[in-house]
mmCIF file of C-alpha atoms in Angstrom:
data_model
loop_
_atom_site.group_PDB
_atom_site.id
_atom_site.type_symbol
_atom_site.label_atom_id
_atom_site.label_comp_id
_atom_site.label_asym_id
_atom_site.label_seq_id
_atom_site.Cartn_x
_atom_site.Cartn_y
_atom_site.Cartn_z
ATOM 1 C CA MET A 1 -10.285 6.722 -149.806
ATOM 2 C CA SER A 2 -7.129 7.398 -147.880
ATOM 3 C CA CYS A 3 -6.054 10.581 -149.682
ATOM 4 C CA SER A 4 -8.671 12.686 -147.867
ATOM 5 C CA LEU A 5 -6.338 13.363 -144.937
ATOM 6 C CA ILE A 6 -7.935 16.577 -143.760
ATOM 7 C CA ALA A 7 -11.592 16.250 -144.749
ATOM 8 C CA GLY A 8 -13.861 16.337 -141.731
ATOM 9 C CA MET A 9 -11.168 17.054 -139.113
ATOM 10 C CA ASN A 10 -11.834 19.385 -136.218
ATOM 11 C CA MET A 11 -9.089 22.018 -136.383
ATOM 12 C CA MET A 12 -8.689 21.973 -132.589
ATOM 13 C CA ASP A 13 -7.493 18.374 -132.930
ATOM 14 C CA LEU A 14 -4.750 19.152 -135.458
ATOM 15 C CA ASN A 15 -1.202 18.488 -134.309
ATOM 16 C CA ALA A 16 1.889 20.234 -135.701
ATOM 17 C CA SER A 17 2.366 17.842 -138.611
ATOM 18 C CA GLU A 18 -1.333 18.066 -139.544
ATOM 19 C CA LEU A 19 -1.188 21.852 -139.448
ATOM 20 C CA GLU A 20 1.766 21.664 -141.812
ATOM 21 C CA ALA A 21 -0.313 19.469 -144.113
ATOM 22 C CA LEU A 22 -3.099 22.040 -144.159
ATOM 23 C CA THR A 23 -1.611 23.948 -147.067
ATOM 24 C CA ALA A 24 -4.839 25.814 -147.784
ATOM 25 C CA ILE A 25 -3.897 28.309 -145.083
ATOM 26 C CA PRO A 26 -0.240 29.206 -144.529
ATOM 27 C CA ALA A 27 0.661 28.872 -140.844
ATOM 28 C CA LEU A 28 0.903 32.615 -140.144
ATOM 29 C CA GLN A 29 -2.390 33.275 -141.928
ATOM 30 C CA LEU A 30 -3.996 30.435 -139.944
ATOM 31 C CA LEU A 31 -2.873 32.007 -136.662
ATOM 32 C CA LEU A 32 -4.125 35.434 -137.759
ATOM 33 C CA PHE A 33 -7.387 33.883 -138.946
ATOM 34 C CA ARG A 34 -7.983 32.009 -135.687
ATOM 35 C CA ASN A 35 -7.173 35.153 -133.695
ATOM 36 C CA GLU A 36 -9.542 37.263 -135.818
ATOM 37 C CA HIS A 37 -12.286 34.633 -135.621
ATOM 38 C CA GLY A 38 -11.811 34.244 -131.869
ATOM 39 C CA GLY A 39 -11.036 30.526 -132.103
ATOM 40 C CA PRO A 40 -10.886 27.636 -134.533
ATOM 41 C CA ILE A 41 -13.163 26.897 -137.431
ATOM 42 C CA HIS A 42 -15.056 24.073 -135.808
ATOM 43 C CA ASP A 43 -15.776 22.054 -138.917
ATOM 44 C CA VAL A 44 -13.434 22.151 -141.903
ATOM 45 C CA THR A 45 -15.322 19.707 -144.092
ATOM 46 C CA SER A 46 -12.754 19.484 -146.863
ATOM 47 C CA ALA A 47 -9.333 20.972 -147.612
ATOM 48 C CA TYR A 48 -6.680 19.317 -149.781
ATOM 49 C CA ARG A 49 -8.087 16.578 -152.006
ATOM 50 C CA CYS A 50 -6.051 14.320 -154.232
ATOM 51 C CA PRO A 51 -7.538 14.226 -157.764
ATOM 52 C CA ARG A 52 -9.169 10.820 -157.158
ATOM 53 C CA TRP A 53 -10.922 12.000 -153.968
ATOM 54 C CA ASN A 54 -11.881 15.260 -155.630
ATOM 55 C CA ILE A 55 -13.733 13.339 -158.366
ATOM 56 C CA HIS A 56 -15.385 11.195 -155.675
ATOM 57 C CA GLU A 57 -16.602 14.395 -153.949
ATOM 58 C CA GLY A 58 -17.987 15.786 -157.200
ATOM 59 C CA GLY A 59 -15.245 18.392 -157.654
ATOM 60 C CA THR A 60 -14.179 19.761 -161.012
ATOM 61 C CA THR A 61 -10.922 18.799 -162.688
ATOM 62 C CA ASN A 62 -9.521 22.292 -162.037
ATOM 63 C CA SER A 63 -10.658 22.410 -158.396
ATOM 64 C CA ARG A 64 -8.471 24.532 -156.104
ATOM 65 C CA HIS A 65 -8.805 21.718 -153.551
ATOM 66 C CA THR A 66 -6.400 19.638 -155.661
ATOM 67 C CA GLN A 67 -3.902 22.511 -155.545
ATOM 68 C CA GLY A 68 -4.102 22.656 -151.746
ATOM 69 C CA ASP A 69 -5.270 26.252 -151.536
ATOM 70 C CA ALA A 70 -8.978 25.876 -150.822
ATOM 71 C CA PHE A 71 -11.118 24.589 -147.990
ATOM 72 C CA ASP A 72 -14.798 24.166 -147.159
ATOM 73 C CA PHE A 73 -16.278 24.882 -143.761
ATOM 74 C CA ASP A 74 -19.540 24.534 -141.896
ATOM 75 C CA ASP A 75 -19.699 26.142 -138.478
ATOM 76 C CA GLY A 76 -23.396 25.409 -138.070
ATOM 77 C CA ASP A 77 -25.786 28.274 -138.615
ATOM 78 C CA ALA A 78 -25.924 31.432 -140.728
ATOM 79 C CA PRO A 79 -24.324 33.839 -138.204
ATOM 80 C CA GLU A 80 -21.468 31.415 -137.485
ATOM 81 C CA ASN A 81 -20.729 30.714 -141.152
ATOM 82 C CA TRP A 82 -20.913 34.456 -141.836
ATOM 83 C CA ALA A 83 -18.406 35.036 -139.010
ATOM 84 C CA VAL A 84 -15.946 32.566 -140.568
ATOM 85 C CA ALA A 85 -16.305 34.265 -143.969
ATOM 86 C CA TRP A 86 -15.898 37.741 -142.428
ATOM 87 C CA SER A 87 -12.793 36.662 -140.503
ATOM 88 C CA ALA A 88 -11.257 35.375 -143.742
ATOM 89 C CA LYS A 89 -11.908 38.799 -145.290
ATOM 90 C CA ASP A 90 -10.327 40.528 -142.301
ATOM 91 C CA VAL A 91 -7.054 38.606 -142.699
ATOM 92 C CA GLY A 92 -6.766 39.588 -146.345
ATOM 93 C CA ILE A 93 -8.470 36.848 -148.346
ATOM 94 C CA TYR A 94 -10.190 38.423 -151.353
ATOM 95 C CA THR A 95 -13.952 38.659 -150.843
ATOM 96 C CA VAL A 96 -14.605 37.212 -154.300
ATOM 97 C CA LYS A 97 -12.779 34.026 -153.192
ATOM 98 C CA ILE A 98 -14.993 33.527 -150.118
ATOM 99 C CA LEU A 99 -18.207 31.756 -151.116
ATOM 100 C CA LEU A 100 -21.373 31.061 -149.135
ATOM 101 C CA TYR A 101 -23.956 28.472 -150.159
ATOM 102 C CA PRO A 102 -27.726 28.500 -149.438
ATOM 103 C CA GLN A 103 -29.443 25.856 -147.302
ATOM 104 C CA ASN A 104 -32.091 25.098 -149.882
ATOM 105 C CA GLY A 105 -33.555 26.980 -152.777
ATOM 106 C CA GLY A 106 -32.629 30.592 -153.297
ATOM 107 C CA GLY A 107 -30.129 29.882 -156.076
ATOM 108 C CA SER A 108 -26.500 28.857 -156.015
ATOM 109 C CA TYR A 109 -23.489 30.087 -154.056
ATOM 110 C CA GLN A 110 -22.438 33.721 -154.025
ATOM 111 C CA PRO A 111 -19.121 35.371 -153.143
ATOM 112 C CA LEU A 112 -18.923 37.368 -149.922
ATOM 113 C CA GLN A 113 -18.463 40.541 -151.974
ATOM 114 C CA TRP A 114 -21.932 40.038 -153.494
ATOM 115 C CA PHE A 115 -23.485 39.858 -150.010
ATOM 116 C CA ILE A 116 -21.619 42.998 -148.930
ATOM 117 C CA ASP A 117 -22.661 44.890 -152.085
ATOM 118 C CA HIS A 118 -26.318 43.960 -151.484
ATOM 119 C CA GLY A 119 -26.375 44.775 -147.751
ATOM 120 C CA TYR A 120 -26.654 41.212 -146.450
ATOM 121 C CA ASN A 121 -24.964 39.858 -143.319
ATOM 122 C CA GLY A 122 -25.143 36.979 -140.835
ATOM 123 C CA THR A 123 -28.772 37.585 -139.921
ATOM 124 C CA ASN A 124 -30.083 39.462 -142.987
ATOM 125 C CA LEU A 125 -30.108 36.808 -145.714
ATOM 126 C CA PRO A 126 -31.176 37.044 -149.361
ATOM 127 C CA LEU A 127 -34.777 36.270 -150.248
ATOM 128 C CA GLY A 128 -35.267 32.508 -150.396
ATOM 129 C CA TRP A 129 -32.187 31.719 -148.296
ATOM 130 C CA THR A 130 -32.952 30.149 -144.925
ATOM 131 C CA MET A 131 -29.295 30.012 -143.862
ATOM 132 C CA TYR A 132 -25.749 29.883 -145.155
ATOM 133 C CA ARG A 133 -25.340 26.097 -145.380
ATOM 134 C CA PHE A 134 -21.568 26.137 -145.685
ATOM 135 C CA GLY A 135 -18.731 28.135 -147.163
ATOM 136 C CA HIS A 136 -15.717 27.728 -149.398
ATOM 137 C CA ILE A 137 -12.514 29.775 -149.242
ATOM 138 C CA THR A 138 -9.721 29.871 -151.813
ATOM 139 C CA THR A 139 -6.549 31.387 -150.412
ATOM 140 C CA SER A 140 -4.593 31.819 -153.669
ATOM 141 C CA GLU A 141 -4.520 35.206 -155.382
#
């Protein structure tokens, strides 16, 4: 489906027009985020989705992806995905809008604030979680 312009792109490969298309992160926030994180998010797996692609990906009808203010990421392992989530927090994205998902078992996703409140971090994971499989960030308020 051609409407998935940004899904699966490596952010280091984005040119100026592609950065403009990445509406999930306003340009200034993207620069602050990359600076805070120490580099790009290596694997943005999904950002803007047209409604048709969103349905194909299993998204809900009210998905923030269709509004252009959400993106999913997977930087590999638990410490790296935690670092992306923490960098998003440090540039002002609300911790309840930063979600981390388990690798297998251990329940469903949780917001970053839940992990903070329970003393978890990039290497201290909840019982039953083997890693943070990927994350989701919504940038709207």
